[in-house]
Amino acid sequence: MHDKTLRELADALGAGEFSSRELTQYLLGRIDRLDGDLNSFITVTFEQALAAADAADAARARGEAGPLTGLPLALKDIFCTQGVKTSAGSRMLDNFVSPYDATVVEKLAAAGTVSLGKTNMDEFAMGSSNENSHYGPVNNPWDLAAVPGGSSGGSAAAVAAGLVPAAMGTDTGGSIRQPAAFCGITGLKPTYGRVSRYGIIAYASSLDQAGPMARTAEDCALLLNAIAGHDLRDSTSVARGVPDYTAELDAPLSGLKIGLPKEYFGEGLDPAVADTVREAVRVYESLGASVHEVSLPHTHYAIPAYYVIAPAEASSNLSRYDGVRFGHRCDAPADLIDLYKRSRAEGFGEEVKRRILIGTHTLSEGFFDAYYKKAQQVRRLIRQDFLDAFEEVDVLMGPASPTPAFDLGAKKDPVSMYLQDIYTIAINLAGIPGISVPAGFVGGRPVGLQVLGTHFAEERLLNVAHRFQQATDWHLRRPAFAEENA
Amino acid sequence: MQWETVIGLEVHVQLATRSKIFSGASTAFGAEPNTQACAVDLGLPGVLPVLNEAAVAMAVQFGLAIHAEIPEVSVFDRKNYFYPDLPKGYQTSQMYHPIVGPGVVEISLDDGSTKRIGVHHAHLEEDAGKSLHEDFHGMTGVDLNRAGTPLLEIVSDPDLRSAKEAAAYLKAIHSIVTYLGISDGNMAEGSMRCDVNVSVRPKGQEAFGTRAEIKNVNSFRFVERAIEFEVERQIELLEDGGEVVQETRLFDPERGETRSMRTKEQANDYRYFPCPDLLPVVLDQAYVDHLRGNLPELPAEKRERFQSELGLSAYDASVLSATREMADYFEAVKDVCGDAKQAANWVQGELSGALNREGLAINDSPVSARQLGELVARVMDDTINGKAAKQVFQALWHGEGESADAVIEAKGLKQVTDTAAIEAMIDQVIADSPAQVAQYRDAPVEKRGKMIGYFVGQVMKASRGTANPQQVNALLKEKLDALC
Amino acid sequence: MALEHADVQRAAHLARLGLDDNEAARYVDDLGRILEMVDQLQRVDTDGVAPLAHPLDATQRLRADEVTESDERERFQRCAPLVEKGLYLVPRVVE
């Protein structure tokens, strides 16, 4: 049961091969046995999961099953979940039991899914390796010495290891796509505003977006059907109809114009990764697509712009963690300033502090124009690069990351870690959707092909990814870790 | 040296919305602590703001009322600082693109003249909670019920030149927002709060002096007193060769003085930047026009109309238009009795006197506008005389009768205008007062006018105040002179 | 733009982050290198380019003025570190 897709599991549940309770118990058993080696979960919600599975089975018995009823999944520990610890990977929120549900959590529950628990992540979603978690690093099931990527590293590892068929992640600068690539699964970052941010612990509000991580593009489409849509509680969510994202999955690709941004194949890209991506593009050519070189001239400035905008927003978003209404509070504060300074010094980890300090500095008097305003201007140019490219081609393709998963502890310098996100970060600045699809292996570690589309082109991306998965079997490969422990 | 005072006011007006500016929690005053602080107000992890339409409409109405420019686009920014009553660690406000642009408020001064005061802009923001400093084992308690209540901050130009002008400006703002119904204007409950920027400069000098900001002055009277004290302090300081320090001061109403806030804090740096959780607010012309079309008549317009159409004096017009309640009451009295000047006299005279004595607001008057209007009408059609009218008013005030007519009837106050009846009473008084008649007769002609008062009094007494005084006078004079 | 020790201390104070001297020294170094990377932005010609705050050119939707929330103090204060009589407690604030 552990290597099936959501669609296959839904069919099996529908055919009565097993119940949601049996499936849930089986996967909870796997988590119990295997997650000690992975550390992909922060909290496993055994009781709630079984209760939800029973409710799903009962709904099915009444003939009220929908496409996701009874299907297990996991939530990144950044989604507020009522009555369940929601830590955002931080000591600051180690004691925070959320009093309310995020919109995404509500929608998934309403669709009948069964959450098995909350997955590990870089603290407040700040990181590209999951090494910044208060709950310790996550191991990559393909190679336990490797990182799973970040910040949604727990979600990616749990899916890859067959602990859950799918998981929810969030992506601020690549946090769904890069771990999906590192763990050999499929991960979609929707258009900014497509999925409600209400109840998702904020990192950088103008960049954050939630999305599905699963084994196939089809499963991502099923999940996006459930979570997309306008939310009256999120001013930045978009009032726009939600299509059935599974409807166009099989549409033929003949005539598809693929753009390859030349900046995505330059210096810093592992040549073996480049070859893998080019090989994938050749598959598309065989499916009738044409390939064109395009240019995104401001690519080089995406990381600098991001490291002004994201930390600035984060420095403000994280001011609410002050030890007064929730979260960590230091012992015996001498006075108010001591309460603030010590609670925050103790509650936040090093990378979070680093970004708060950058954001505070760049917003402060005398620096605002040179940093923040400049970065926002560059952000417009970066978005324009994409809009111009999509005048010429239907989708863009390139690597999701310049290298496959690196070893735990390999990147000690923050700037070199930041540069990992060179191919994913600009997408968040522009607000466009992107998907990472398994496309091969380098040195036994998975490589992801990233496909980008213009705003609200999710249907097209899922179609393009799905057709690739009909033509290849990279997404069907399972790590030995998952099989040895079946 | 002659000094000139320069004052600018920042007035924070709580808008009278039902729910908060960014959440669906109630804004009602006086609830148990933290029972009206919802997830959004508390800044729980993951929550997001959604803007309240009524707050936007009210801000725009204010802008239209002061003839301000209403920009098409306004933007919310975050003002970042830490304080226990500020849950998110930032206040959502409008720094760079406020919802209301430059406008003008007209104030009326004691001498009846008016002056135009520039409003630099007005912007929307969220209120903070409250810190309660009474003893919780030496700690401070935080109540966030008020957090997220919509505020309109109205920032004046430095156009005010005296404490009196500042108070008049504050009253004008109060009057505009209560006329519009966008705030209850209750200063005691903090619905209107005021920060005052004060500086002085030698008369004739163009450059402004260094200013002090007096925070949170919460009554018209305190604004005047705080400014008077502060101006004196600054002048003394400068004349002694000292310098004014730019700082924040607090007004202590008990001592009637301002004092420096003891802050060891280094200068604040609020790190304003556009709030990424809110999008630009775009107001289309149709929306603004719709609000403009529904604006009520405003105090300045009413004052003008009271003078030009109703013929009231500048003073009367200004007093009667000061609050919407006062103006509505006055106009109702006028409509019932049909005479604006009489209505104005009664509202400002008998009624205001009684209200002041009992400390009542006009809305709580025991005498309704209809009752007063009918009473005035009865004076005007000579049903009762002025003296009886006061009796009727007192009776209505104490609830002794449903209407002026009922009181007149019950108390028999109807004016006697029947000449024969009055003559009968006169004859009786003359017959009963031989000594006074003799004195009258012996007095020189020019002194008789004064002496007639005694007889008038006796006749009125005999009629229990109901005889028409003009008739009594004329007939008495006729009869007495006939005796001479 | 070079970053000084005082800049880090100032940012740490504004952000209410307690830092000891060793940590501050490390952040001077880290932040210096990050800002050096960020300074590449200065090479981009942005004359006449309007800042972009949101990736979509959307405008704010307005909510009807309705009270939709009820008293949930008890539930919300379950995750609070220190409350008494419904109030959140903090060390005495001096005004």
PDB file of N, CA and C in Angstrom, chain A residues 82 99 192 206 230 232 235 238 300-301 308 323-326 329 335 337 340-341 344-345 350 353-354 356-358 360-361 370-371 374 376-377 379-380 383 413 430-431, chain C residues 1 3 11-13 15-16 18 26-27 30-31 33-35 37-44 46 49-53 55-57 60-61 75 79-81 88-91:
ATOM      1  N   GLN A  82      -5.985  22.887  14.477  1.00  0.00           N
ATOM      2  CA  GLN A  82      -6.638  23.059  15.773  1.00  0.00           C
ATOM      3  C   GLN A  82      -6.421  21.866  16.688  1.00  0.00           C
ATOM      4  N   PRO A  99      -5.196  27.111  18.294  1.00  0.00           N
ATOM      5  CA  PRO A  99      -6.622  27.125  18.595  1.00  0.00           C
ATOM      6  C   PRO A  99      -7.492  27.188  17.347  1.00  0.00           C
ATOM      7  N   TYR A 192       0.897  32.656  -6.871  1.00  0.00           N
ATOM      8  CA  TYR A 192       0.644  33.399  -5.627  1.00  0.00           C
ATOM      9  C   TYR A 192      -0.833  33.803  -5.591  1.00  0.00           C
ATOM     10  N   SER A 206       4.464  38.198   0.835  1.00  0.00           N
ATOM     11  CA  SER A 206       4.219  38.444  -0.586  1.00  0.00           C
ATOM     12  C   SER A 206       4.826  37.343  -1.460  1.00  0.00           C
ATOM     13  N   HIS A 230     -10.664  31.021  -3.712  1.00  0.00           N
ATOM     14  CA  HIS A 230     -10.715  32.297  -3.021  1.00  0.00           C
ATOM     15  C   HIS A 230     -11.078  32.084  -1.552  1.00  0.00           C
ATOM     16  N   LEU A 232     -12.196  34.361   1.815  1.00  0.00           N
ATOM     17  CA  LEU A 232     -12.547  35.693   2.311  1.00  0.00           C
ATOM     18  C   LEU A 232     -11.625  36.143   3.428  1.00  0.00           C
ATOM     19  N   SER A 235      -6.823  38.459   2.083  1.00  0.00           N
ATOM     20  CA  SER A 235      -6.998  39.535   1.102  1.00  0.00           C
ATOM     21  C   SER A 235      -6.200  39.294  -0.166  1.00  0.00           C
ATOM     22  N   VAL A 238      -6.985  34.976  -4.567  1.00  0.00           N
ATOM     23  CA  VAL A 238      -7.542  35.520  -5.797  1.00  0.00           C
ATOM     24  C   VAL A 238      -8.961  35.007  -6.032  1.00  0.00           C
ATOM     25  N   HIS A 300      20.178  36.791 -12.435  1.00  0.00           N
ATOM     26  CA  HIS A 300      21.282  36.932 -11.496  1.00  0.00           C
ATOM     27  C   HIS A 300      20.902  37.764 -10.263  1.00  0.00           C
ATOM     28  N   TYR A 301      19.898  38.620 -10.425  1.00  0.00           N
ATOM     29  CA  TYR A 301      19.553  39.528  -9.318  1.00  0.00           C
ATOM     30  C   TYR A 301      18.405  39.014  -8.453  1.00  0.00           C
ATOM     31  N   VAL A 308      16.581  40.711   0.302  1.00  0.00           N
ATOM     32  CA  VAL A 308      16.116  41.970   0.904  1.00  0.00           C
ATOM     33  C   VAL A 308      14.630  41.832   1.270  1.00  0.00           C
ATOM     34  N   GLY A 323       6.591  36.527  23.503  1.00  0.00           N
ATOM     35  CA  GLY A 323       6.474  35.917  24.824  1.00  0.00           C
ATOM     36  C   GLY A 323       5.296  36.403  25.640  1.00  0.00           C
ATOM     37  N   VAL A 324       4.330  37.073  24.986  1.00  0.00           N
ATOM     38  CA  VAL A 324       3.210  37.625  25.746  1.00  0.00           C
ATOM     39  C   VAL A 324       1.926  36.805  25.581  1.00  0.00           C
ATOM     40  N   ARG A 325       1.540  36.521  24.353  1.00  0.00           N
ATOM     41  CA  ARG A 325       0.231  35.884  24.136  1.00  0.00           C
ATOM     42  C   ARG A 325       0.324  34.407  23.806  1.00  0.00           C
ATOM     43  N   PHE A 326       1.473  33.977  23.285  1.00  0.00           N
ATOM     44  CA  PHE A 326       1.687  32.563  22.938  1.00  0.00           C
ATOM     45  C   PHE A 326       3.180  32.385  22.749  1.00  0.00           C
ATOM     46  N   ARG A 329       8.436  31.914  26.368  1.00  0.00           N
ATOM     47  CA  ARG A 329       8.680  33.068  27.223  1.00  0.00           C
ATOM     48  C   ARG A 329       9.820  32.702  28.146  1.00  0.00           C
ATOM     49  N   ASP A 335      12.613  42.795  33.297  1.00  0.00           N
ATOM     50  CA  ASP A 335      11.737  43.888  32.888  1.00  0.00           C
ATOM     51  C   ASP A 335      11.227  43.574  31.485  1.00  0.00           C
ATOM     52  N   ILE A 337      11.904  44.780  28.501  1.00  0.00           N
ATOM     53  CA  ILE A 337      12.885  44.637  27.421  1.00  0.00           C
ATOM     54  C   ILE A 337      13.615  43.296  27.548  1.00  0.00           C
ATOM     55  N   TYR A 340      11.336  40.562  26.170  1.00  0.00           N
ATOM     56  CA  TYR A 340      11.413  40.498  24.713  1.00  0.00           C
ATOM     57  C   TYR A 340      12.729  39.882  24.253  1.00  0.00           C
ATOM     58  N   LYS A 341      13.817  40.466  24.739  1.00  0.00           N
ATOM     59  CA  LYS A 341      15.123  40.095  24.177  1.00  0.00           C
ATOM     60  C   LYS A 341      15.478  38.653  24.488  1.00  0.00           C
ATOM     61  N   ARG A 344      13.002  36.022  22.716  1.00  0.00           N
ATOM     62  CA  ARG A 344      13.272  35.908  21.284  1.00  0.00           C
ATOM     63  C   ARG A 344      14.648  35.302  21.019  1.00  0.00           C
ATOM     64  N   ALA A 345      15.626  35.641  21.851  1.00  0.00           N
ATOM     65  CA  ALA A 345      16.972  35.063  21.679  1.00  0.00           C
ATOM     66  C   ALA A 345      16.926  33.557  21.919  1.00  0.00           C
ATOM     67  N   GLU A 350      19.461  30.210  14.791  1.00  0.00           N
ATOM     68  CA  GLU A 350      20.459  31.102  14.214  1.00  0.00           C
ATOM     69  C   GLU A 350      20.055  31.699  12.862  1.00  0.00           C
ATOM     70  N   LYS A 353      17.330  34.295  13.249  1.00  0.00           N
ATOM     71  CA  LYS A 353      17.889  35.557  13.772  1.00  0.00           C
ATOM     72  C   LYS A 353      18.646  36.306  12.680  1.00  0.00           C
ATOM     73  N   ARG A 354      19.380  35.559  11.895  1.00  0.00           N
ATOM     74  CA  ARG A 354      20.163  36.187  10.821  1.00  0.00           C
ATOM     75  C   ARG A 354      19.214  36.956   9.895  1.00  0.00           C
ATOM     76  N   ILE A 356      16.113  37.968  10.504  1.00  0.00           N
ATOM     77  CA  ILE A 356      15.461  39.093  11.200  1.00  0.00           C
ATOM     78  C   ILE A 356      16.415  40.293  11.216  1.00  0.00           C
ATOM     79  N   LEU A 357      17.686  40.022  11.471  1.00  0.00           N
ATOM     80  CA  LEU A 357      18.649  41.128  11.536  1.00  0.00           C
ATOM     81  C   LEU A 357      18.844  41.788  10.172  1.00  0.00           C
ATOM     82  N   ILE A 358      18.917  40.960   9.125  1.00  0.00           N
ATOM     83  CA  ILE A 358      19.065  41.556   7.785  1.00  0.00           C
ATOM     84  C   ILE A 358      17.846  42.413   7.475  1.00  0.00           C
ATOM     85  N   THR A 360      15.652  43.783   9.464  1.00  0.00           N
ATOM     86  CA  THR A 360      15.562  44.976  10.303  1.00  0.00           C
ATOM     87  C   THR A 360      16.534  46.039   9.806  1.00  0.00           C
ATOM     88  N   HIS A 361      17.738  45.598   9.480  1.00  0.00           N
ATOM     89  CA  HIS A 361      18.752  46.542   9.013  1.00  0.00           C
ATOM     90  C   HIS A 361      18.354  47.192   7.686  1.00  0.00           C
ATOM     91  N   ALA A 370      17.879  52.297  -0.626  1.00  0.00           N
ATOM     92  CA  ALA A 370      18.962  51.570  -1.280  1.00  0.00           C
ATOM     93  C   ALA A 370      18.688  50.069  -1.308  1.00  0.00           C
ATOM     94  N   TYR A 371      17.997  49.576  -0.318  1.00  0.00           N
ATOM     95  CA  TYR A 371      17.754  48.135  -0.272  1.00  0.00           C
ATOM     96  C   TYR A 371      16.326  47.778  -0.673  1.00  0.00           C
ATOM     97  N   LYS A 374      14.848  49.457  -3.878  1.00  0.00           N
ATOM     98  CA  LYS A 374      15.608  48.954  -5.027  1.00  0.00           C
ATOM     99  C   LYS A 374      15.208  47.507  -5.328  1.00  0.00           C
ATOM    100  N   GLN A 376      12.446  46.015  -4.679  1.00  0.00           N
ATOM    101  CA  GLN A 376      11.103  45.942  -5.265  1.00  0.00           C
ATOM    102  C   GLN A 376      11.093  46.377  -6.725  1.00  0.00           C
ATOM    103  N   GLN A 377      11.963  47.298  -7.055  1.00  0.00           N
ATOM    104  CA  GLN A 377      12.074  47.699  -8.466  1.00  0.00           C
ATOM    105  C   GLN A 377      12.630  46.546  -9.294  1.00  0.00           C
ATOM    106  N   ARG A 379      12.401  43.515  -8.506  1.00  0.00           N
ATOM    107  CA  ARG A 379      11.360  42.491  -8.539  1.00  0.00           C
ATOM    108  C   ARG A 379      10.440  42.701  -9.750  1.00  0.00           C
ATOM    109  N   ARG A 380      10.105  43.938 -10.025  1.00  0.00           N
ATOM    110  CA  ARG A 380       9.261  44.196 -11.189  1.00  0.00           C
ATOM    111  C   ARG A 380       9.958  43.782 -12.478  1.00  0.00           C
ATOM    112  N   ARG A 383       9.827  39.995 -12.791  1.00  0.00           N
ATOM    113  CA  ARG A 383       8.512  39.537 -13.243  1.00  0.00           C
ATOM    114  C   ARG A 383       8.340  39.807 -14.733  1.00  0.00           C
ATOM    115  N   ASP A 413      28.289  27.836   5.059  1.00  0.00           N
ATOM    116  CA  ASP A 413      28.253  29.281   4.851  1.00  0.00           C
ATOM    117  C   ASP A 413      26.868  29.692   4.350  1.00  0.00           C
ATOM    118  N   ALA A 430       8.139  36.581  -8.955  1.00  0.00           N
ATOM    119  CA  ALA A 430       7.214  36.874 -10.047  1.00  0.00           C
ATOM    120  C   ALA A 430       5.808  36.391  -9.748  1.00  0.00           C
ATOM    121  N   GLY A 431       5.663  35.490  -8.785  1.00  0.00           N
ATOM    122  CA  GLY A 431       4.343  34.985  -8.402  1.00  0.00           C
ATOM    123  C   GLY A 431       3.781  33.924  -9.323  1.00  0.00           C
TER     124      GLY A 431
ATOM    125  N   MET C   1      27.644  48.596   0.860  1.00  0.00           N
ATOM    126  CA  MET C   1      27.623  49.351   2.118  1.00  0.00           C
ATOM    127  C   MET C   1      28.193  48.506   3.252  1.00  0.00           C
ATOM    128  N   LEU C   3      29.139  47.041   6.865  1.00  0.00           N
ATOM    129  CA  LEU C   3      28.303  46.843   8.039  1.00  0.00           C
ATOM    130  C   LEU C   3      29.187  46.901   9.287  1.00  0.00           C
ATOM    131  N   ALA C  11      20.275  46.947  15.013  1.00  0.00           N
ATOM    132  CA  ALA C  11      19.214  46.097  14.443  1.00  0.00           C
ATOM    133  C   ALA C  11      18.722  45.111  15.505  1.00  0.00           C
ATOM    134  N   ALA C  12      19.651  44.553  16.263  1.00  0.00           N
ATOM    135  CA  ALA C  12      19.266  43.585  17.291  1.00  0.00           C
ATOM    136  C   ALA C  12      18.383  44.252  18.335  1.00  0.00           C
ATOM    137  N   HIS C  13      18.701  45.486  18.670  1.00  0.00           N
ATOM    138  CA  HIS C  13      17.866  46.182  19.647  1.00  0.00           C
ATOM    139  C   HIS C  13      16.488  46.482  19.066  1.00  0.00           C
ATOM    140  N   ALA C  15      14.954  44.885  16.839  1.00  0.00           N
ATOM    141  CA  ALA C  15      14.230  43.615  16.678  1.00  0.00           C
ATOM    142  C   ALA C  15      14.069  42.898  18.001  1.00  0.00           C
ATOM    143  N   ARG C  16      14.521  43.507  19.082  1.00  0.00           N
ATOM    144  CA  ARG C  16      14.430  42.916  20.424  1.00  0.00           C
ATOM    145  C   ARG C  16      14.988  41.498  20.446  1.00  0.00           C
ATOM    146  N   GLY C  18      18.153  39.491  21.916  1.00  0.00           N
ATOM    147  CA  GLY C  18      19.322  39.550  22.781  1.00  0.00           C
ATOM    148  C   GLY C  18      20.511  38.889  22.099  1.00  0.00           C
ATOM    149  N   ARG C  26      29.818  37.423  15.180  1.00  0.00           N
ATOM    150  CA  ARG C  26      29.583  36.458  14.111  1.00  0.00           C
ATOM    151  C   ARG C  26      28.586  37.027  13.098  1.00  0.00           C
ATOM    152  N   TYR C  27      27.557  37.699  13.608  1.00  0.00           N
ATOM    153  CA  TYR C  27      26.550  38.266  12.695  1.00  0.00           C
ATOM    154  C   TYR C  27      27.112  39.425  11.877  1.00  0.00           C
ATOM    155  N   ASP C  30      28.656  37.475   9.040  1.00  0.00           N
ATOM    156  CA  ASP C  30      27.614  36.873   8.179  1.00  0.00           C
ATOM    157  C   ASP C  30      26.849  37.925   7.398  1.00  0.00           C
ATOM    158  N   LEU C  31      26.336  38.888   8.136  1.00  0.00           N
ATOM    159  CA  LEU C  31      25.489  39.901   7.506  1.00  0.00           C
ATOM    160  C   LEU C  31      26.286  40.720   6.513  1.00  0.00           C
ATOM    161  N   ARG C  33      28.647  39.652   4.608  1.00  0.00           N
ATOM    162  CA  ARG C  33      28.763  38.917   3.345  1.00  0.00           C
ATOM    163  C   ARG C  33      27.414  38.860   2.612  1.00  0.00           C
ATOM    164  N   ILE C  34      26.352  38.732   3.378  1.00  0.00           N
ATOM    165  CA  ILE C  34      25.022  38.710   2.738  1.00  0.00           C
ATOM    166  C   ILE C  34      24.749  40.057   2.067  1.00  0.00           C
ATOM    167  N   LEU C  35      25.077  41.141   2.771  1.00  0.00           N
ATOM    168  CA  LEU C  35      24.818  42.464   2.188  1.00  0.00           C
ATOM    169  C   LEU C  35      25.723  42.725   0.989  1.00  0.00           C
ATOM    170  N   MET C  37      26.531  40.462  -1.138  1.00  0.00           N
ATOM    171  CA  MET C  37      25.791  39.781  -2.209  1.00  0.00           C
ATOM    172  C   MET C  37      24.604  40.644  -2.661  1.00  0.00           C
ATOM    173  N   VAL C  38      23.911  41.199  -1.675  1.00  0.00           N
ATOM    174  CA  VAL C  38      22.737  42.023  -1.967  1.00  0.00           C
ATOM    175  C   VAL C  38      23.122  43.286  -2.747  1.00  0.00           C
ATOM    176  N   ASP C  39      24.314  43.783  -2.464  1.00  0.00           N
ATOM    177  CA  ASP C  39      24.741  45.036  -3.105  1.00  0.00           C
ATOM    178  C   ASP C  39      24.838  44.924  -4.626  1.00  0.00           C
ATOM    179  N   GLN C  40      24.823  43.701  -5.151  1.00  0.00           N
ATOM    180  CA  GLN C  40      24.796  43.549  -6.611  1.00  0.00           C
ATOM    181  C   GLN C  40      23.587  44.258  -7.219  1.00  0.00           C
ATOM    182  N   LEU C  41      22.544  44.439  -6.422  1.00  0.00           N
ATOM    183  CA  LEU C  41      21.346  45.126  -6.918  1.00  0.00           C
ATOM    184  C   LEU C  41      21.682  46.511  -7.458  1.00  0.00           C
ATOM    185  N   GLN C  42      22.710  47.114  -6.872  1.00  0.00           N
ATOM    186  CA  GLN C  42      23.042  48.489  -7.283  1.00  0.00           C
ATOM    187  C   GLN C  42      23.477  48.549  -8.741  1.00  0.00           C
ATOM    188  N   ARG C  43      23.828  47.400  -9.292  1.00  0.00           N
ATOM    189  CA  ARG C  43      24.261  47.400 -10.698  1.00  0.00           C
ATOM    190  C   ARG C  43      23.090  47.457 -11.667  1.00  0.00           C
ATOM    191  N   VAL C  44      21.871  47.240 -11.173  1.00  0.00           N
ATOM    192  CA  VAL C  44      20.705  47.219 -12.066  1.00  0.00           C
ATOM    193  C   VAL C  44      20.184  48.644 -12.257  1.00  0.00           C
ATOM    194  N   THR C  46      17.418  50.919 -12.527  1.00  0.00           N
ATOM    195  CA  THR C  46      15.983  50.865 -12.199  1.00  0.00           C
ATOM    196  C   THR C  46      15.322  52.234 -12.359  1.00  0.00           C
ATOM    197  N   VAL C  49      11.482  52.675 -12.847  1.00  0.00           N
ATOM    198  CA  VAL C  49      10.774  51.413 -12.598  1.00  0.00           C
ATOM    199  C   VAL C  49      10.011  51.537 -11.282  1.00  0.00           C
ATOM    200  N   ALA C  50       8.721  51.286 -11.325  1.00  0.00           N
ATOM    201  CA  ALA C  50       7.916  51.373 -10.104  1.00  0.00           C
ATOM    202  C   ALA C  50       8.184  50.149  -9.235  1.00  0.00           C
ATOM    203  N   PRO C  51       8.301  50.345  -7.914  1.00  0.00           N
ATOM    204  CA  PRO C  51       8.487  49.185  -7.027  1.00  0.00           C
ATOM    205  C   PRO C  51       7.305  48.220  -7.146  1.00  0.00           C
ATOM    206  N   LEU C  52       7.563  46.936  -7.005  1.00  0.00           N
ATOM    207  CA  LEU C  52       6.506  45.920  -7.074  1.00  0.00           C
ATOM    208  C   LEU C  52       6.357  45.283  -5.695  1.00  0.00           C
ATOM    209  N   ALA C  53       5.208  45.529  -5.044  1.00  0.00           N
ATOM    210  CA  ALA C  53       5.002  45.019  -3.692  1.00  0.00           C
ATOM    211  C   ALA C  53       4.307  43.666  -3.694  1.00  0.00           C
ATOM    212  N   PRO C  55       3.023  40.314  -6.329  1.00  0.00           N
ATOM    213  CA  PRO C  55       3.276  39.760  -7.659  1.00  0.00           C
ATOM    214  C   PRO C  55       2.093  39.893  -8.614  1.00  0.00           C
ATOM    215  N   LEU C  56       0.864  40.016  -8.062  1.00  0.00           N
ATOM    216  CA  LEU C  56      -0.291  40.185  -8.947  1.00  0.00           C
ATOM    217  C   LEU C  56      -0.765  41.633  -8.818  1.00  0.00           C
ATOM    218  N   ASP C  57      -1.302  42.183  -9.876  1.00  0.00           N
ATOM    219  CA  ASP C  57      -1.757  43.571  -9.806  1.00  0.00           C
ATOM    220  C   ASP C  57      -3.192  43.614  -9.293  1.00  0.00           C
ATOM    221  N   GLN C  60      -7.395  45.632  -3.113  1.00  0.00           N
ATOM    222  CA  GLN C  60      -7.954  45.167  -1.852  1.00  0.00           C
ATOM    223  C   GLN C  60      -9.466  44.954  -1.963  1.00  0.00           C
ATOM    224  N   ARG C  61      -9.913  43.802  -1.505  1.00  0.00           N
ATOM    225  CA  ARG C  61     -11.338  43.524  -1.408  1.00  0.00           C
ATOM    226  C   ARG C  61     -11.794  43.993  -0.033  1.00  0.00           C
ATOM    227  N   ARG C  75     -10.238  29.807  25.109  1.00  0.00           N
ATOM    228  CA  ARG C  75      -9.500  28.960  24.176  1.00  0.00           C
ATOM    229  C   ARG C  75      -8.184  29.630  23.748  1.00  0.00           C
ATOM    230  N   CYS C  79      -3.022  28.956  25.282  1.00  0.00           N
ATOM    231  CA  CYS C  79      -1.632  28.889  24.834  1.00  0.00           C
ATOM    232  C   CYS C  79      -0.823  30.093  25.324  1.00  0.00           C
ATOM    233  N   ALA C  80      -1.383  30.860  26.259  1.00  0.00           N
ATOM    234  CA  ALA C  80      -0.681  32.055  26.747  1.00  0.00           C
ATOM    235  C   ALA C  80       0.217  31.707  27.926  1.00  0.00           C
ATOM    236  N   PRO C  81       1.413  32.275  27.969  1.00  0.00           N
ATOM    237  CA  PRO C  81       2.341  31.944  29.058  1.00  0.00           C
ATOM    238  C   PRO C  81       1.872  32.422  30.436  1.00  0.00           C
ATOM    239  N   TYR C  88      -3.371  39.474  29.847  1.00  0.00           N
ATOM    240  CA  TYR C  88      -2.014  38.968  29.624  1.00  0.00           C
ATOM    241  C   TYR C  88      -1.076  39.759  30.517  1.00  0.00           C
ATOM    242  N   LEU C  89      -0.210  39.073  31.232  1.00  0.00           N
ATOM    243  CA  LEU C  89       0.676  39.795  32.150  1.00  0.00           C
ATOM    244  C   LEU C  89       2.077  39.958  31.572  1.00  0.00           C
ATOM    245  N   VAL C  90       2.617  41.146  31.767  1.00  0.00           N
ATOM    246  CA  VAL C  90       3.996  41.439  31.355  1.00  0.00           C
ATOM    247  C   VAL C  90       4.662  42.198  32.499  1.00  0.00           C
ATOM    248  N   PRO C  91       6.007  42.196  32.522  1.00  0.00           N
ATOM    249  CA  PRO C  91       6.673  42.986  33.561  1.00  0.00           C
ATOM    250  C   PRO C  91       6.191  44.430  33.501  1.00  0.00           C
TER     251      PRO C  91
END
